[in-house]
mmCIF file of C-alpha atoms in Angstrom:
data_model
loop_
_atom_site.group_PDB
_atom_site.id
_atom_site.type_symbol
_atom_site.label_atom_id
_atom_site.label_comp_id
_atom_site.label_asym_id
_atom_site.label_seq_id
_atom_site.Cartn_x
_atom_site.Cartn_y
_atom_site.Cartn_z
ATOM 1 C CA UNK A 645 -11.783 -9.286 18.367
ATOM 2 C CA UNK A 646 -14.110 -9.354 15.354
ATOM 3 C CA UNK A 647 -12.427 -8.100 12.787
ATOM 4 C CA UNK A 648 -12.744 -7.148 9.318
ATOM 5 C CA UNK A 649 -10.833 -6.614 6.303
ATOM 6 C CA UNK A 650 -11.176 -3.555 3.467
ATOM 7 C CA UNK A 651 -8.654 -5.359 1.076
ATOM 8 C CA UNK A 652 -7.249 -8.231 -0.380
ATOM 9 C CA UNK A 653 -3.668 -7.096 -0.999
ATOM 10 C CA UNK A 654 -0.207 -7.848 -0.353
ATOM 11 C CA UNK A 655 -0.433 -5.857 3.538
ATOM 12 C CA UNK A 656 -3.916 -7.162 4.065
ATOM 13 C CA UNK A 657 -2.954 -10.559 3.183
ATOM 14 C CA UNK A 658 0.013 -10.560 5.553
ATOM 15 C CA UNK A 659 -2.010 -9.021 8.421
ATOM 16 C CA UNK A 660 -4.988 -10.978 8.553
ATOM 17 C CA UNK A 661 -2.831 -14.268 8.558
ATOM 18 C CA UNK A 662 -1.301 -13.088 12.159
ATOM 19 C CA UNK A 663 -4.322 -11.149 13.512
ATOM 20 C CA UNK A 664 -5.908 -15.217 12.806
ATOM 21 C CA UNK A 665 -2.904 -16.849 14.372
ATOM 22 C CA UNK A 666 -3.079 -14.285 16.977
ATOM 23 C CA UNK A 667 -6.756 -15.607 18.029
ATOM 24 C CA UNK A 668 -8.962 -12.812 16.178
ATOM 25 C CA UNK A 669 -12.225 -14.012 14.096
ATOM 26 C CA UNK A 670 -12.071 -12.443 10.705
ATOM 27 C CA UNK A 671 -15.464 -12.318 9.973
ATOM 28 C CA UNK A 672 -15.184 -10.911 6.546
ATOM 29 C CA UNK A 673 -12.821 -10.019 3.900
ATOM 30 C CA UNK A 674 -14.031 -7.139 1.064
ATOM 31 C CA UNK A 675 -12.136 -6.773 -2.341
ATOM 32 C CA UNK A 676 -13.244 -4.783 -5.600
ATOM 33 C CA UNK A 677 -12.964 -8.538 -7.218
ATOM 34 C CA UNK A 678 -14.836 -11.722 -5.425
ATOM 35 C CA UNK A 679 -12.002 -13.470 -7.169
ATOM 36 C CA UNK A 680 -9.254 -11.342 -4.718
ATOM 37 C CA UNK A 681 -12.003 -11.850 -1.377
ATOM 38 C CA UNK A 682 -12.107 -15.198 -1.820
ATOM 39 C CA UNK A 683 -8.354 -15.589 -2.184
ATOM 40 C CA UNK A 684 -7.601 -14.131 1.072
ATOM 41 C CA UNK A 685 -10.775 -15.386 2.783
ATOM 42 C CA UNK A 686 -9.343 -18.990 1.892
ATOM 43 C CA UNK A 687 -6.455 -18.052 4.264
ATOM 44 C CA UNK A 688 -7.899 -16.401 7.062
ATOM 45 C CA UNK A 689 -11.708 -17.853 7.290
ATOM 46 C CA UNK A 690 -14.580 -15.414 6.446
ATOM 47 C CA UNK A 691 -16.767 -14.716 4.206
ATOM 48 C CA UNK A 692 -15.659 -12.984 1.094
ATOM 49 C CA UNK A 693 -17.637 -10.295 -0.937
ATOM 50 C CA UNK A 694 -17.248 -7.600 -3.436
ATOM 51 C CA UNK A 695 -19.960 -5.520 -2.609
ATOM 52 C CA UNK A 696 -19.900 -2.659 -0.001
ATOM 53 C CA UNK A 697 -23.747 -3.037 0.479
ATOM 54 C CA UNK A 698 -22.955 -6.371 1.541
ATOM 55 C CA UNK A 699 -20.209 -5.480 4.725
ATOM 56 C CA UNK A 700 -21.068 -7.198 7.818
ATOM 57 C CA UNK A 701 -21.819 -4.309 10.475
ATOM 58 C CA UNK A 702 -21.279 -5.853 13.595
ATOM 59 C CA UNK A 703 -17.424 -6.158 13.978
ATOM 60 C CA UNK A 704 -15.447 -4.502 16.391
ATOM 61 C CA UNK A 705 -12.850 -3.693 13.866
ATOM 62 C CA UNK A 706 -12.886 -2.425 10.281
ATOM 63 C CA UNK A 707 -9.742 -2.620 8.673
ATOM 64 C CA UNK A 708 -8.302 -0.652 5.476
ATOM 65 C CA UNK A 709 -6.080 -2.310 3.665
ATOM 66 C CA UNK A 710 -5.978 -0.128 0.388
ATOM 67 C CA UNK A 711 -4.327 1.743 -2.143
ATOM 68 C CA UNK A 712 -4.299 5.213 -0.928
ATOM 69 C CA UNK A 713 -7.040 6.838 -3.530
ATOM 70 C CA UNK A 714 -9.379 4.557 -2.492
ATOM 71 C CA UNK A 715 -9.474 5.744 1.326
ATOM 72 C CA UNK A 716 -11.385 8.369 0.758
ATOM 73 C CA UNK A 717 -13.944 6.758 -1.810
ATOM 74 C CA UNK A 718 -14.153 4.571 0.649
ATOM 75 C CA UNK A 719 -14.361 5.395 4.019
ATOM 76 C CA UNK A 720 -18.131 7.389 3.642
ATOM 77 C CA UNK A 721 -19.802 4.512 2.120
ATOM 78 C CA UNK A 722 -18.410 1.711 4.878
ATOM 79 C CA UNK A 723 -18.457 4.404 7.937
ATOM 80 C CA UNK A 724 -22.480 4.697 7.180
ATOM 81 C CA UNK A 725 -24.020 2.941 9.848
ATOM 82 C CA UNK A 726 -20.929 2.004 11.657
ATOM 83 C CA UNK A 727 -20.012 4.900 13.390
ATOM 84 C CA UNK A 728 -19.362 3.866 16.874
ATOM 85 C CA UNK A 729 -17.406 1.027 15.524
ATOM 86 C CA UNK A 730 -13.271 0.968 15.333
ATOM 87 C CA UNK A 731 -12.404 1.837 11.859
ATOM 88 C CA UNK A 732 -8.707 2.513 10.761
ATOM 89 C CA UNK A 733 -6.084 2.326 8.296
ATOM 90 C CA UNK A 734 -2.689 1.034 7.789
ATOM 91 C CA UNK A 735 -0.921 3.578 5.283
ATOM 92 C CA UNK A 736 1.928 5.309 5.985
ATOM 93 C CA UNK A 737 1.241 8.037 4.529
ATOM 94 C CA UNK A 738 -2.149 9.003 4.896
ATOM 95 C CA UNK A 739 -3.154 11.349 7.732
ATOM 96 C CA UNK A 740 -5.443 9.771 10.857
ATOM 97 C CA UNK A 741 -8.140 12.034 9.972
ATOM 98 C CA UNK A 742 -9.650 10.634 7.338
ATOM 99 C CA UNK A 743 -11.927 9.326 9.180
ATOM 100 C CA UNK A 744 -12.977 12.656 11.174
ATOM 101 C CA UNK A 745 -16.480 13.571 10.729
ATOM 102 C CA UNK A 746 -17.755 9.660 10.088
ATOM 103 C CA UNK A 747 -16.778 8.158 12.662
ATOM 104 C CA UNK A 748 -16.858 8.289 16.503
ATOM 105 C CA UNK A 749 -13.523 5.774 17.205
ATOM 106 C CA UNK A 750 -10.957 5.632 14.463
ATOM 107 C CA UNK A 751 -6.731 5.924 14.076
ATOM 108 C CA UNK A 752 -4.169 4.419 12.255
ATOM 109 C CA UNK A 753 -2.301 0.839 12.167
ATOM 110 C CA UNK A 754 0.763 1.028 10.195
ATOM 111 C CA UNK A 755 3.415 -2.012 10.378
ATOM 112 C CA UNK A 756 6.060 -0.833 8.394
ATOM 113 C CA UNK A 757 7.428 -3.780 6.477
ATOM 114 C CA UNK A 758 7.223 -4.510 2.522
ATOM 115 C CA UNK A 759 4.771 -7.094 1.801
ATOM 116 C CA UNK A 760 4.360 -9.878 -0.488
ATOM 117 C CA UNK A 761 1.494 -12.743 -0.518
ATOM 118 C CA UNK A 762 3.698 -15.680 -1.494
ATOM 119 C CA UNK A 763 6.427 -14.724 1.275
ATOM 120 C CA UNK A 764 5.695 -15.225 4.831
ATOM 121 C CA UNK A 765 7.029 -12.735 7.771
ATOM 122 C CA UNK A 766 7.478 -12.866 11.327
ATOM 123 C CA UNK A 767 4.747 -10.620 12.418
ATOM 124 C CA UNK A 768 6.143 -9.979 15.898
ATOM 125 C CA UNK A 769 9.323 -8.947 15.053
ATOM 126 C CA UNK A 770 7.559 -5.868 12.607
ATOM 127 C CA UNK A 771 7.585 -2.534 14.566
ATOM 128 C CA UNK A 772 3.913 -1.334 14.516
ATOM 129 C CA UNK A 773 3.015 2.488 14.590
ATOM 130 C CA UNK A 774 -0.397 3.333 15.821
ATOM 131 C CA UNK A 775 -2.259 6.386 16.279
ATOM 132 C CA UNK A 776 -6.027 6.954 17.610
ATOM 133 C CA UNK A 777 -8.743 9.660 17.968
ATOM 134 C CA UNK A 778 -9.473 8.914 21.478
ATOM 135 C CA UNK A 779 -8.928 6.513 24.567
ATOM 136 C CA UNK A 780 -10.837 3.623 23.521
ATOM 137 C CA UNK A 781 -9.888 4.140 19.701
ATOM 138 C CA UNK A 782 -6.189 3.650 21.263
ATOM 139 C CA UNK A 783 -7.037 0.667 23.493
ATOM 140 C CA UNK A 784 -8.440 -1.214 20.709
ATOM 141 C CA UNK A 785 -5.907 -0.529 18.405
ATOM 142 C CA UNK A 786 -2.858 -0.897 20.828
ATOM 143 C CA UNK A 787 -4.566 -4.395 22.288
ATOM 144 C CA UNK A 788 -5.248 -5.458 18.015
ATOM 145 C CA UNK A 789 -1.148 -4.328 17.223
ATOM 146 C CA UNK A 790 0.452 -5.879 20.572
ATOM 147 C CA UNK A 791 -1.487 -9.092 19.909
ATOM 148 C CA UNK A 792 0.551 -9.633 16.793
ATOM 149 C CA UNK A 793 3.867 -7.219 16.831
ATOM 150 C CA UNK A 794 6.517 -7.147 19.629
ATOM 151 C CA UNK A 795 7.486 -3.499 18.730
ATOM 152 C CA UNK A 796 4.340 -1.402 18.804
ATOM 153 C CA UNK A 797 4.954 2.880 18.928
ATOM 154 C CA UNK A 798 2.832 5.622 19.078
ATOM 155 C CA UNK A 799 3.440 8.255 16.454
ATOM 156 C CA UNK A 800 1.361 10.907 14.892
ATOM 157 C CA UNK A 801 0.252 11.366 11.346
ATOM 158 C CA UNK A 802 3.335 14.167 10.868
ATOM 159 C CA UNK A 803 6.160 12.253 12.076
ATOM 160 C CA UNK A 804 4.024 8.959 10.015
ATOM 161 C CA UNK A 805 4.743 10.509 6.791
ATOM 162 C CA UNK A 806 8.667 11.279 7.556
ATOM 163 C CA UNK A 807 8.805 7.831 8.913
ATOM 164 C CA UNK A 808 7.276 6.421 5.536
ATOM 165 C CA UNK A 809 9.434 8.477 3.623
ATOM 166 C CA UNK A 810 12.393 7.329 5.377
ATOM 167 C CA UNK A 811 10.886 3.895 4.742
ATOM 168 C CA UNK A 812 10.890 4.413 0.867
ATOM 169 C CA UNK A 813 14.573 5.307 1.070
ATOM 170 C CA UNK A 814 15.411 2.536 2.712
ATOM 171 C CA UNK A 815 13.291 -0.526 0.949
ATOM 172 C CA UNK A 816 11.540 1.017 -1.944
ATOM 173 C CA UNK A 817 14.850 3.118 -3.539
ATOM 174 C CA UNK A 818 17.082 0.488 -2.448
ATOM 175 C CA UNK A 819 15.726 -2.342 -4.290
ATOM 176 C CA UNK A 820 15.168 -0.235 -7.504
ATOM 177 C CA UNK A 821 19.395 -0.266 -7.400
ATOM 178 C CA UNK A 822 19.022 -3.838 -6.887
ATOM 179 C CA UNK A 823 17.079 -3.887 -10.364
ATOM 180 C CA UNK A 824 19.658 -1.445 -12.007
ATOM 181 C CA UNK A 825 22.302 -3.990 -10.519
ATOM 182 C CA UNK A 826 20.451 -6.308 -12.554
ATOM 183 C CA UNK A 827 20.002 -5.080 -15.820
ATOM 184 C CA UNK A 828 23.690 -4.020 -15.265
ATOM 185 C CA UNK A 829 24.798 -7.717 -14.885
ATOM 186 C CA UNK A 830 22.420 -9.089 -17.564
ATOM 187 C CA UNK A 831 24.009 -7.188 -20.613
ATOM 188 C CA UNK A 832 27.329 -9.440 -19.750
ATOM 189 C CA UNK A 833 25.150 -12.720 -18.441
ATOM 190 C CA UNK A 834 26.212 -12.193 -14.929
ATOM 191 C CA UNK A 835 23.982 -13.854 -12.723
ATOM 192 C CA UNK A 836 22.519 -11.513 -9.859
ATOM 193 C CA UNK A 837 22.721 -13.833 -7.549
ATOM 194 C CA UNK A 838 26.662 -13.210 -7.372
ATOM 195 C CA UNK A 839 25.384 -10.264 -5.948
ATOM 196 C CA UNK A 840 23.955 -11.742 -2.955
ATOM 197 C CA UNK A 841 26.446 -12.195 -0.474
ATOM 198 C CA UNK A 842 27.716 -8.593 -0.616
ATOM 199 C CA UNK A 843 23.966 -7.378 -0.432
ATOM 200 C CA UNK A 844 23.702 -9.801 2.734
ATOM 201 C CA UNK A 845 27.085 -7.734 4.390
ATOM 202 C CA UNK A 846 26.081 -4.316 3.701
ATOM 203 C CA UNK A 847 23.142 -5.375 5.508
ATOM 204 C CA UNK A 848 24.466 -6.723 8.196
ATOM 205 C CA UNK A 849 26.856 -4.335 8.872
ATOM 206 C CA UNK A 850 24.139 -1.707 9.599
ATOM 207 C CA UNK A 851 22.806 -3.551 12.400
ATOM 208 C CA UNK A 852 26.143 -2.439 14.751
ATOM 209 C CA UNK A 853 27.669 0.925 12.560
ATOM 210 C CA UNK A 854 25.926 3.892 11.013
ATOM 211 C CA UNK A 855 24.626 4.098 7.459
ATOM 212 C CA UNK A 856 27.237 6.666 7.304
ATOM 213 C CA UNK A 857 30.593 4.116 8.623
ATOM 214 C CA UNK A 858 29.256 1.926 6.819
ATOM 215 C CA UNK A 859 29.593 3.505 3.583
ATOM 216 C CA UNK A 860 31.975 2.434 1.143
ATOM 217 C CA UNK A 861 33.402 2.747 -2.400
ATOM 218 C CA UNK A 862 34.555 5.246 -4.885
ATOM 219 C CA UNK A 863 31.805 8.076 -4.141
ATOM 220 C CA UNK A 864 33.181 8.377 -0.398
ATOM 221 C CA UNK A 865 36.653 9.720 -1.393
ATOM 222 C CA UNK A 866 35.121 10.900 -4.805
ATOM 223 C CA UNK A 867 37.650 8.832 -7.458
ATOM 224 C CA UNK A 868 37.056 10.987 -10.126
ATOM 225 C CA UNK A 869 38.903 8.184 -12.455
ATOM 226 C CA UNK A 870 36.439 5.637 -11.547
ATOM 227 C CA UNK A 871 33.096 7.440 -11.816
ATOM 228 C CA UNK A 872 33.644 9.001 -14.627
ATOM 229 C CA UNK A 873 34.825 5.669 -16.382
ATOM 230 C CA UNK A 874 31.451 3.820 -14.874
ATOM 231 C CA UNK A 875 29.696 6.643 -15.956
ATOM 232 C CA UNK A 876 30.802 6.257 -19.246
ATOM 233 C CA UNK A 877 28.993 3.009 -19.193
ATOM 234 C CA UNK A 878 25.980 4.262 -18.686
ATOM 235 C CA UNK A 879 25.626 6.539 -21.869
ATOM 236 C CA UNK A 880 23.529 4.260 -23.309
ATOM 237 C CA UNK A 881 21.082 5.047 -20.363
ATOM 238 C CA UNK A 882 21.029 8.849 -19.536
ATOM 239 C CA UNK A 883 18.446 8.378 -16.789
ATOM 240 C CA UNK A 884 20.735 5.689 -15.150
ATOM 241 C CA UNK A 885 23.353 7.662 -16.053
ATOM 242 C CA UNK A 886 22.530 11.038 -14.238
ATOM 243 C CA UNK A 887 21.503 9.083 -10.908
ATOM 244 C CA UNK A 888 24.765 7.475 -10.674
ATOM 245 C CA UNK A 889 26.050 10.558 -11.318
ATOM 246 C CA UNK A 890 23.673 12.520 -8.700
ATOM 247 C CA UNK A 891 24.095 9.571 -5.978
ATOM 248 C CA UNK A 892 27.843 9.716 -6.093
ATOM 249 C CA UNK A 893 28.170 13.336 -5.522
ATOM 250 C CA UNK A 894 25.189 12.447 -2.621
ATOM 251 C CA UNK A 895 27.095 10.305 -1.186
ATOM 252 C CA UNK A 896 30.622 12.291 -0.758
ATOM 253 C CA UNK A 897 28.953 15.379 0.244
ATOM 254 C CA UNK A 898 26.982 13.366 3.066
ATOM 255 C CA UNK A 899 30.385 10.940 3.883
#
């Protein structure tokens, strides 16, 4: 397919590597900067451009690949002229109907996975959520997400926004305790890689048990004696201080 790209980022980069492995032409890639477009354009082939005006109009596919505020700043100007053409977006939490009213085919393409441009991931092992306005909105989209994902669902812009809140939980959240691991270690120049291998287990182990068997340490049987002493350790912190707090008593009420 023809394909093009609203979006230079992290998700955009990632995606428009596979949809070129996976045999698509990328005909153009469109950032705020020419600096960004040209970036990712590098990567993928296409011409890059930082002008709206200047958006090709005859792909099949026009891809948005953008922080969530600029959807709908967006959307009207691009969808001008090119409403019989596939347009969609890849948030997770932004509903499918964005698009209603500007365009004939449109739906969603969400691969949940956290993105960075200097790491590479295995496209086909990311499961893909799609969503579409109508049959040949959901052919498109499908055929575009199967071409590069092994795992591709159908799921609606409701269940979308549990699933990406479920998603924040589970990446976002957790590696903001990684960072409060961190800082933890740093005040006693602990390296956080000692940290690795038991971040490696607890990750494992999810793969065959429950989040909930899982579960260890002193939260689960509530040792008073220990959380209140590693509590005291965070006084210096009170915002650290009342979410180890508020995640303990989480996490013996829920164990």
């Amino acid at each position: 397919m023809k394909v093009i790209l609203i979006g230079s980022g992290n998700l955009a980069t990632n995606l428009g590597k596979a949809l070129l492995a996976a045999g698509h032409d990328i005909l153009q890639v469109y950032s705020r900067t020419m600096e960004n477009a040209s970036a990712l354009a590098t990567l993928v082939g296409g011409a890059p451009t930082d002008a709206v005006s200047a958006i090709r109009k005859d792909a099949d596919v026009y891809i948005f690949s953008v922080k969530d505020a600029a959807l709908a700043e967006l959307i009207p100007q691009i969808a001008k002229g090119r409403e019989e053409k596939v347009l969609l977006h890849t948030a997770g939490s932004m509903p499918m109907n964005l698009f209603g009213g500007m365009a004939l085919h449109y739906g969603v393409f969400y691969p949940m996975q956290t993105f960075s441009k200097v790491k590479e991931v295995n496209f086909s092992e990311i499961p893909c959520f799609v969503e579409a306005n109508d049959e040949f909105a959901k052919r498109v989209i499908s055929e575009l997400a199967s071409s590069v994902s092994d795992q591709v669902y159908e799921l609606s812009s409701d269940d979308r926004k549990y699933l990406h809140l479920a998603a924040v939980f589970a990446c976002n959240f957790v590696n903001h305790c990684y960072q409060l691991s961190s800082e933890v270690l740093a005040k006693k120049g602990i390296p956080f890689e000692v940290m690795l291998p038991l971040i490696d287990e607890a990750a494992r182990k999810v793969h065959t048990m429950s989040p909930k068997e899982a579960q260890t340490g002193p939260a689960v049987r509530f040792d008073e004696n220990v959380i209140r002493a590693q509590s005291e350790l965070l006084k210096g912190d009170p915002l650290v201080k009342d979410l180890y707090e508020r995640l303990s008593l989480s996490i013996h009420r829920k164990c």
